[in-house]
Short mmCIF file of C-alpha atoms in Angstrom, two decimals:
data_model
loop_
_atom_site.label_atom_id
_atom_site.label_comp_id
_atom_site.label_asym_id
_atom_site.label_seq_id
_atom_site.Cartn_x
_atom_site.Cartn_y
_atom_site.Cartn_z
CA MET A 24 -1.16 -7.17 -1.37
CA LEU A 25 0.60 -10.53 -1.64
CA SER A 26 -1.96 -12.79 0.05
CA ILE A 27 -4.81 -11.54 -2.17
CA ASP A 28 -3.24 -13.08 -5.28
CA PRO A 29 -4.36 -16.77 -5.28
CA SER A 30 -1.27 -17.76 -7.26
CA LYS A 31 1.04 -16.29 -4.60
CA ARG A 32 -0.48 -17.51 -1.34
CA SER A 33 2.84 -18.49 0.19
CA SER A 34 5.29 -15.67 0.81
CA LEU A 35 8.09 -18.27 0.71
CA GLU A 36 7.44 -18.65 -3.03
CA ARG A 37 8.06 -14.94 -3.67
CA ARG A 38 11.27 -13.00 -3.61
CA ILE A 39 11.43 -9.26 -3.03
CA CYS A 40 11.65 -7.22 -6.23
CA ASP A 41 12.37 -3.57 -6.93
CA GLY A 42 9.11 -1.64 -6.38
CA ASP A 43 7.58 -4.17 -3.96
CA LEU A 44 5.82 -3.12 -0.78
CA VAL A 45 7.57 -4.62 2.26
CA ILE A 46 6.57 -4.56 5.92
CA VAL A 47 9.68 -3.84 8.00
CA TYR A 48 9.26 -5.56 11.37
CA GLU A 49 11.33 -4.36 14.34
CA ARG A 50 9.12 -5.72 17.11
CA HIS A 51 5.41 -6.46 17.57
CA ASP A 52 4.54 -2.82 18.27
CA LYS A 53 6.89 -1.23 15.73
CA VAL A 54 6.30 -2.03 12.07
CA LYS A 55 6.55 0.16 8.97
CA ALA A 56 5.55 -0.12 5.31
CA VAL A 57 8.41 0.56 2.89
CA ARG A 58 8.40 0.62 -0.92
CA VAL A 59 11.63 -1.02 -2.13
CA GLN A 60 13.66 1.19 -4.46
CA LYS A 61 17.10 0.24 -5.71
CA GLY A 62 19.62 2.85 -4.51
CA SER A 63 17.50 3.90 -1.51
CA ASP A 64 17.99 2.99 2.13
CA PHE A 65 15.97 2.60 5.31
CA GLN A 66 17.23 4.05 8.60
CA ASN A 67 16.18 3.35 12.17
CA ARG A 68 17.78 3.04 15.60
CA PHE A 69 19.55 -0.16 14.50
CA GLY A 70 21.43 1.52 11.64
CA VAL A 71 21.16 1.88 7.86
CA PHE A 72 19.64 -0.84 5.67
CA LYS A 73 20.25 -0.68 1.90
CA HIS A 74 17.27 -1.59 -0.29
CA SER A 75 19.64 -3.21 -2.80
CA ASP A 76 20.48 -5.81 -0.13
CA TRP A 77 16.78 -6.69 0.14
CA ILE A 78 16.14 -7.33 -3.56
CA GLY A 79 16.14 -11.04 -4.39
CA LYS A 80 15.63 -12.20 -0.81
CA PRO A 81 12.48 -14.13 0.16
CA PHE A 82 9.85 -12.48 2.36
CA GLY A 83 10.50 -13.27 6.02
CA THR A 84 14.25 -12.72 5.69
CA LYS A 85 16.24 -11.26 8.58
CA VAL A 86 18.55 -8.53 7.22
CA LEU A 87 21.45 -6.73 8.90
CA SER A 88 22.29 -3.02 9.02
CA ASN A 89 25.69 -1.36 8.77
CA LYS A 90 25.85 -1.49 12.59
CA GLY A 91 24.91 -5.15 12.92
CA GLY A 92 21.30 -4.48 13.92
CA PHE A 93 18.54 -6.39 12.21
CA VAL A 94 14.92 -6.25 11.06
CA HIS A 95 12.63 -8.78 9.36
CA LEU A 96 11.14 -8.16 5.92
CA LEU A 97 7.55 -9.41 5.93
CA ALA A 98 5.08 -9.85 3.11
CA PRO A 99 2.24 -7.29 3.13
CA THR A 100 -1.03 -8.83 4.35
CA PRO A 101 -4.33 -7.14 5.29
CA GLU A 102 -3.53 -7.79 8.97
CA LEU A 103 -0.15 -6.05 8.75
CA TRP A 104 -1.53 -3.28 6.54
CA THR A 105 -4.01 -2.38 9.29
CA LEU A 106 -1.03 -1.72 11.59
CA VAL A 107 0.90 0.53 9.18
CA LEU A 108 -1.67 2.42 7.08
CA SER A 109 -2.17 6.19 7.27
CA HIS A 110 -5.00 7.04 9.67
CA ARG A 111 -7.30 9.40 7.81
CA THR A 112 -10.12 8.38 10.16
CA GLN A 113 -10.62 6.08 13.14
CA ILE A 114 -10.08 2.53 11.88
CA LEU A 115 -11.25 -0.95 12.78
CA TYR A 116 -8.58 -3.25 14.18
CA LEU A 117 -8.08 -6.99 13.84
CA ALA A 118 -10.40 -8.12 16.63
CA ASP A 119 -13.37 -6.23 15.16
CA ILE A 120 -12.42 -7.01 11.55
CA SER A 121 -12.26 -10.78 12.05
CA PHE A 122 -15.56 -10.70 13.93
CA VAL A 123 -17.23 -8.67 11.17
CA ILE A 124 -16.05 -10.92 8.33
CA SER A 125 -17.14 -14.02 10.21
CA TYR A 126 -20.63 -12.79 11.13
CA LEU A 127 -21.23 -11.24 7.71
CA GLU A 128 -20.48 -14.69 6.26
CA VAL A 129 -18.10 -13.22 3.68
CA VAL A 130 -16.58 -15.91 1.45
CA PRO A 131 -14.92 -15.95 -1.99
CA GLY A 132 -17.32 -14.74 -4.65
CA CYS A 133 -19.44 -12.50 -2.39
CA VAL A 134 -20.55 -8.99 -3.32
CA VAL A 135 -20.11 -6.64 -0.36
CA LEU A 136 -21.29 -3.04 -0.04
CA GLU A 137 -19.46 -0.81 2.44
CA SER A 138 -20.38 2.73 3.44
CA GLY A 139 -17.61 4.66 5.16
CA THR A 140 -14.35 3.75 3.37
CA GLY A 141 -12.25 5.87 5.73
CA SER A 142 -8.65 4.67 5.78
CA GLY A 143 -9.46 1.35 4.09
CA SER A 144 -8.55 -0.97 6.96
CA LEU A 145 -11.69 -3.11 6.81
CA THR A 146 -11.97 -2.75 3.03
CA THR A 147 -8.59 -4.44 2.54
CA SER A 148 -9.59 -7.47 4.63
CA LEU A 149 -12.98 -7.68 2.91
CA ALA A 150 -11.22 -7.75 -0.47
CA ARG A 151 -9.03 -10.65 0.65
CA ALA A 152 -12.12 -12.52 1.87
CA VAL A 153 -14.08 -12.17 -1.40
CA ALA A 154 -11.11 -12.88 -3.71
CA PRO A 155 -10.69 -14.02 -6.41
CA SER A 156 -14.18 -13.76 -7.94
CA GLY A 157 -16.05 -11.44 -5.55
CA HIS A 158 -16.02 -7.66 -5.26
CA VAL A 159 -16.19 -4.91 -2.63
CA TYR A 160 -18.01 -1.69 -3.52
CA THR A 161 -17.09 0.94 -0.96
CA PHE A 162 -18.57 4.45 -0.63
CA ASP A 163 -17.42 7.59 1.17
CA PHE A 164 -18.99 11.07 1.12
CA HIS A 165 -15.57 12.75 1.50
CA GLU A 166 -13.96 13.12 -1.94
CA GLN A 167 -10.36 13.51 -0.76
CA ARG A 168 -10.56 10.46 1.55
CA ALA A 169 -12.07 8.39 -1.24
CA SER A 170 -9.32 9.48 -3.64
CA LEU A 171 -6.52 8.64 -1.18
CA ALA A 172 -8.07 5.25 -0.43
CA ARG A 173 -8.37 4.52 -4.15
CA GLU A 174 -4.67 5.33 -4.61
CA ASP A 175 -3.73 2.99 -1.75
CA PHE A 176 -5.75 0.13 -3.26
CA GLU A 177 -4.17 0.67 -6.68
CA ARG A 178 -0.63 0.75 -5.27
CA ASN A 179 -1.32 -2.43 -3.29
CA GLY A 180 -2.68 -4.27 -6.33
CA MET A 181 -6.29 -4.52 -5.12
CA SER A 182 -8.10 -2.33 -7.65
CA SER A 183 -9.55 -5.40 -9.41
CA LEU A 184 -11.38 -6.33 -6.20
CA ILE A 185 -12.38 -2.89 -4.87
CA THR A 186 -14.37 -0.05 -6.41
CA VAL A 187 -14.35 3.28 -4.55
CA THR A 188 -17.19 5.76 -5.15
CA VAL A 189 -17.91 9.20 -3.70
CA ARG A 190 -21.51 9.16 -2.43
CA ASP A 191 -23.50 10.23 0.64
CA ILE A 192 -25.18 6.95 1.57
CA GLN A 193 -27.09 8.50 4.49
CA GLY A 194 -28.73 11.03 2.20
CA GLU A 195 -28.89 9.22 -1.15
CA GLY A 196 -28.78 5.52 -0.28
CA PHE A 197 -26.89 2.93 -2.31
CA PRO A 198 -27.11 3.07 -6.13
CA ASP A 199 -30.13 1.25 -7.61
CA GLU A 200 -27.85 -0.94 -9.73
CA PHE A 201 -27.12 -3.02 -6.60
CA CYS A 202 -30.76 -3.81 -5.77
CA GLY A 203 -30.96 -7.41 -4.62
CA ALA A 204 -27.28 -8.00 -5.51
CA ALA A 205 -25.43 -7.66 -2.19
CA ASP A 206 -24.58 -10.66 -0.04
CA SER A 207 -23.51 -8.39 2.83
CA VAL A 208 -23.58 -4.70 3.76
CA PHE A 209 -21.36 -2.88 6.24
CA LEU A 210 -22.21 0.58 7.59
CA ASP A 211 -19.89 2.94 9.46
CA LEU A 212 -22.06 6.04 9.61
CA PRO A 213 -22.99 8.63 12.26
CA GLN A 214 -26.73 8.01 11.59
CA PRO A 215 -26.90 4.47 10.19
CA TRP A 216 -30.69 4.20 10.64
CA LEU A 217 -31.11 6.67 7.75
CA ALA A 218 -29.49 4.17 5.35
CA LEU A 219 -31.46 1.10 6.47
CA PRO A 220 -34.36 1.47 3.96
CA SER A 221 -31.76 1.42 1.16
CA VAL A 222 -29.94 -1.55 2.73
CA ARG A 223 -33.17 -3.59 2.70
CA ARG A 224 -33.42 -3.14 -1.07
CA MET A 225 -29.75 -3.95 -1.71
CA LEU A 226 -29.48 -7.23 0.19
CA LYS A 227 -30.15 -10.60 -1.33
CA GLN A 228 -32.69 -12.81 0.40
CA ASP A 229 -31.19 -13.85 3.77
CA GLY A 230 -28.38 -11.29 3.37
CA VAL A 231 -26.61 -9.90 6.44
CA LEU A 232 -26.02 -6.33 7.62
CA CYS A 233 -23.41 -5.03 10.09
CA SER A 234 -23.43 -1.51 11.52
CA PHE A 235 -20.48 -0.14 13.49
CA SER A 236 -21.31 2.57 16.03
CA PRO A 237 -19.09 4.05 18.77
CA CYS A 238 -22.05 5.12 20.96
CA ILE A 239 -24.81 2.95 22.46
CA GLU A 240 -27.44 5.60 21.63
CA GLN A 241 -26.72 5.02 17.93
CA VAL A 242 -27.23 1.30 18.48
CA GLN A 243 -30.58 1.83 20.22
CA ARG A 244 -31.90 4.05 17.43
CA SER A 245 -30.72 1.64 14.73
CA CYS A 246 -32.28 -1.38 16.42
CA GLU A 247 -35.64 0.40 16.58
CA VAL A 248 -35.59 0.79 12.78
CA LEU A 249 -34.15 -2.70 12.17
CA GLY A 250 -37.28 -4.20 13.72
CA ALA A 251 -39.05 -3.57 10.41
CA GLY A 252 -37.72 -5.95 7.79
CA PHE A 253 -34.85 -7.58 9.68
CA THR A 254 -34.50 -10.52 12.05
CA ASP A 255 -31.80 -12.07 14.25
CA ILE A 256 -30.72 -8.63 15.50
CA ARG A 257 -27.69 -8.81 17.80
CA THR A 258 -25.13 -6.33 19.15
CA PHE A 259 -21.59 -7.14 20.31
CA GLU A 260 -18.66 -5.32 21.84
CA VAL A 261 -15.32 -7.00 21.14
CA LEU A 262 -12.62 -6.44 23.79
CA LEU A 263 -9.14 -7.81 23.15
CA ARG A 264 -6.74 -8.52 26.01
CA SER A 265 -3.08 -9.18 25.20
CA TYR A 266 -0.58 -10.97 27.43
CA GLU A 267 3.18 -10.70 27.78
CA VAL A 268 4.87 -14.09 28.11
CA ARG A 269 8.53 -13.94 29.07
CA GLU A 270 11.24 -15.47 31.24
CA GLU A 271 11.91 -13.88 34.63
CA ARG A 272 14.16 -14.61 37.61
CA ILE A 273 12.62 -15.22 41.04
CA ILE A 274 14.92 -14.85 44.06
CA GLY A 275 14.14 -16.36 47.47
CA THR A 276 15.91 -17.47 50.66
CA GLU A 277 15.64 -20.57 52.84
CA GLY A 278 17.39 -22.02 55.86
CA VAL A 279 20.06 -24.65 55.31
CA GLN A 280 18.11 -27.30 57.27
CA ASP A 281 14.67 -26.17 56.09
CA SER A 282 12.87 -27.27 53.02
CA PRO A 283 11.99 -24.57 50.48
CA VAL A 284 8.76 -22.73 51.19
CA GLY A 285 6.56 -21.69 48.30
CA SER A 286 8.88 -23.12 45.67
CA LEU A 287 7.54 -23.54 42.16
CA PRO A 288 6.59 -27.00 40.84
CA ARG A 289 9.62 -28.82 39.51
CA LYS A 290 8.22 -29.01 35.98
CA ARG A 291 8.27 -25.18 35.78
CA ARG A 292 11.89 -24.81 36.82
CA GLN A 293 14.20 -24.05 33.93
CA CYS A 294 17.39 -22.97 35.71
CA ILE A 295 18.15 -23.04 39.44
CA SER A 296 21.25 -21.55 41.09
CA ARG A 297 22.02 -21.48 44.82
CA ASP A 298 24.38 -19.32 46.90
CA VAL A 299 25.10 -20.38 50.53
CA ASN A 300 25.76 -17.65 53.12
CA ASN A 301 27.81 -19.34 55.86
CA ASP A 302 27.30 -16.50 58.35
CA SER A 303 23.47 -16.37 58.25
CA LYS A 304 23.03 -20.07 57.43
CA GLU A 305 20.72 -19.10 54.56
CA ILE A 306 20.59 -20.22 50.97
CA THR A 307 19.68 -17.72 48.26
CA THR A 308 17.88 -19.49 45.42
CA THR A 309 17.43 -17.98 41.96
CA ILE A 310 14.83 -19.62 39.72
CA SER A 311 14.31 -18.78 36.06
CA THR A 312 10.74 -19.41 34.98
CA VAL A 313 8.28 -18.33 32.30
CA VAL A 314 5.54 -15.95 33.52
CA ALA A 315 2.47 -14.48 31.80
CA ARG A 316 0.95 -11.11 32.63
CA PRO A 317 -1.70 -8.91 30.96
CA CYS A 318 -0.10 -6.13 28.92
CA ARG A 319 -0.05 -2.75 30.63
CA GLU A 320 -1.62 -1.10 27.59
CA THR A 321 -4.78 -2.93 26.56
CA ARG A 322 -6.98 -1.58 23.78
CA GLY A 323 -10.38 -0.77 25.24
CA HIS A 324 -13.72 0.12 23.72
CA THR A 325 -13.70 0.78 19.97
CA GLY A 326 -17.37 0.49 19.13
CA TYR A 327 -20.49 -1.67 18.98
CA LEU A 328 -21.17 -4.11 16.17
CA THR A 329 -24.85 -4.63 15.37
CA PHE A 330 -25.78 -7.48 13.03
CA ALA A 331 -29.14 -8.22 11.43
CA ARG A 332 -30.41 -10.60 8.75
CA LEU A 333 -32.89 -9.61 6.07
CA ALA A 334 -36.21 -11.23 6.94
CA CYS A 335 -37.71 -13.58 4.37
CA SER A 336 -40.69 -11.98 2.66
#
C-alpha cells in the first residue's frame, strides 16, 4: 500500500513496476485492483490494455487501449482499497472509517486492538493511521477469513503494521499480553457487551473504545454495560449524501417584445443561444448551466458507532 510507506508519500515520486498493485479507474463507481505482470493485459469495454505499456509510467497516468479508450492508473491507498477489496463480510465504508479513526484519536505510534477483521477494510486504514511506529492487532474467530485477510495484508506490504490472530474475543477476551497497552479498541461483534470486561483491562488510562453495531438493540445493551467503568458514552449514525454536479441545457421561450421570465442570473450563464420563430413571434432560448442534484442511489444506514472513554480510576 503506497501511502503507508513514509518514504513514498507522493505517488508522483513512484513509477509503476512489474508486480505492483494498481487501481484501474474507469469512473467514480467503477474501479478495479490489478496486479501488473509483464506480458499480461487488462480488458474492459474500452478495449485491451497491455501491462507492458504501464511499466515505467508514474501513478496517475492516463493510458490508452488498442481501441483508443482510456483508463487512469492510480496508486493503491486505503480509501481506494475499500472500494475494490473482496467482500468476505459486510465492510465499513469511508464515511464510517474516517469518523472512527478521528474519534478513536488514532495517530502514528498508537497500539490498536480490533475484533472482527472481516474483509480488512477498516484494518487497512487503521494501519495507515498508526504508521510508521504503531501497530494494529486484529482478531477474528473465523480461521479462513483471518487467513485470507493476512494474505491480503502481506501482498499489500502491510504485514509489518498488522498482526492477524484467530481468536473468539466474545468468549475468550483479548490476550493478557495487551493489558494496559492499547490506546484504542474497536469492536465489530454480534454481542459486544460480552467483550467489554476484557476491553477495560486492555485500554490505557483515558483510552477510547468504539463498537460498531447494525441494530439499535445491540447499542442499548452495550450502553447498559458501558456505564460501569466508562465515561463520555456517545452513539452516532453517519449518513453520507452524494451529489451529481454537471452541465445541463435549459430551454425556454419568450415573446420578442417581452423580457425573459424566470431567466437565470447572468453570472450563472455559460452559453446562451437564441432561435427566432418569425411566425409565432417567439424566441427559443437555450442556456447551458451547471446544476447540482442528490445522487439517485444514496448509501443509507450501515450501523451505529458507540464510543466510550475509560474512566479514570
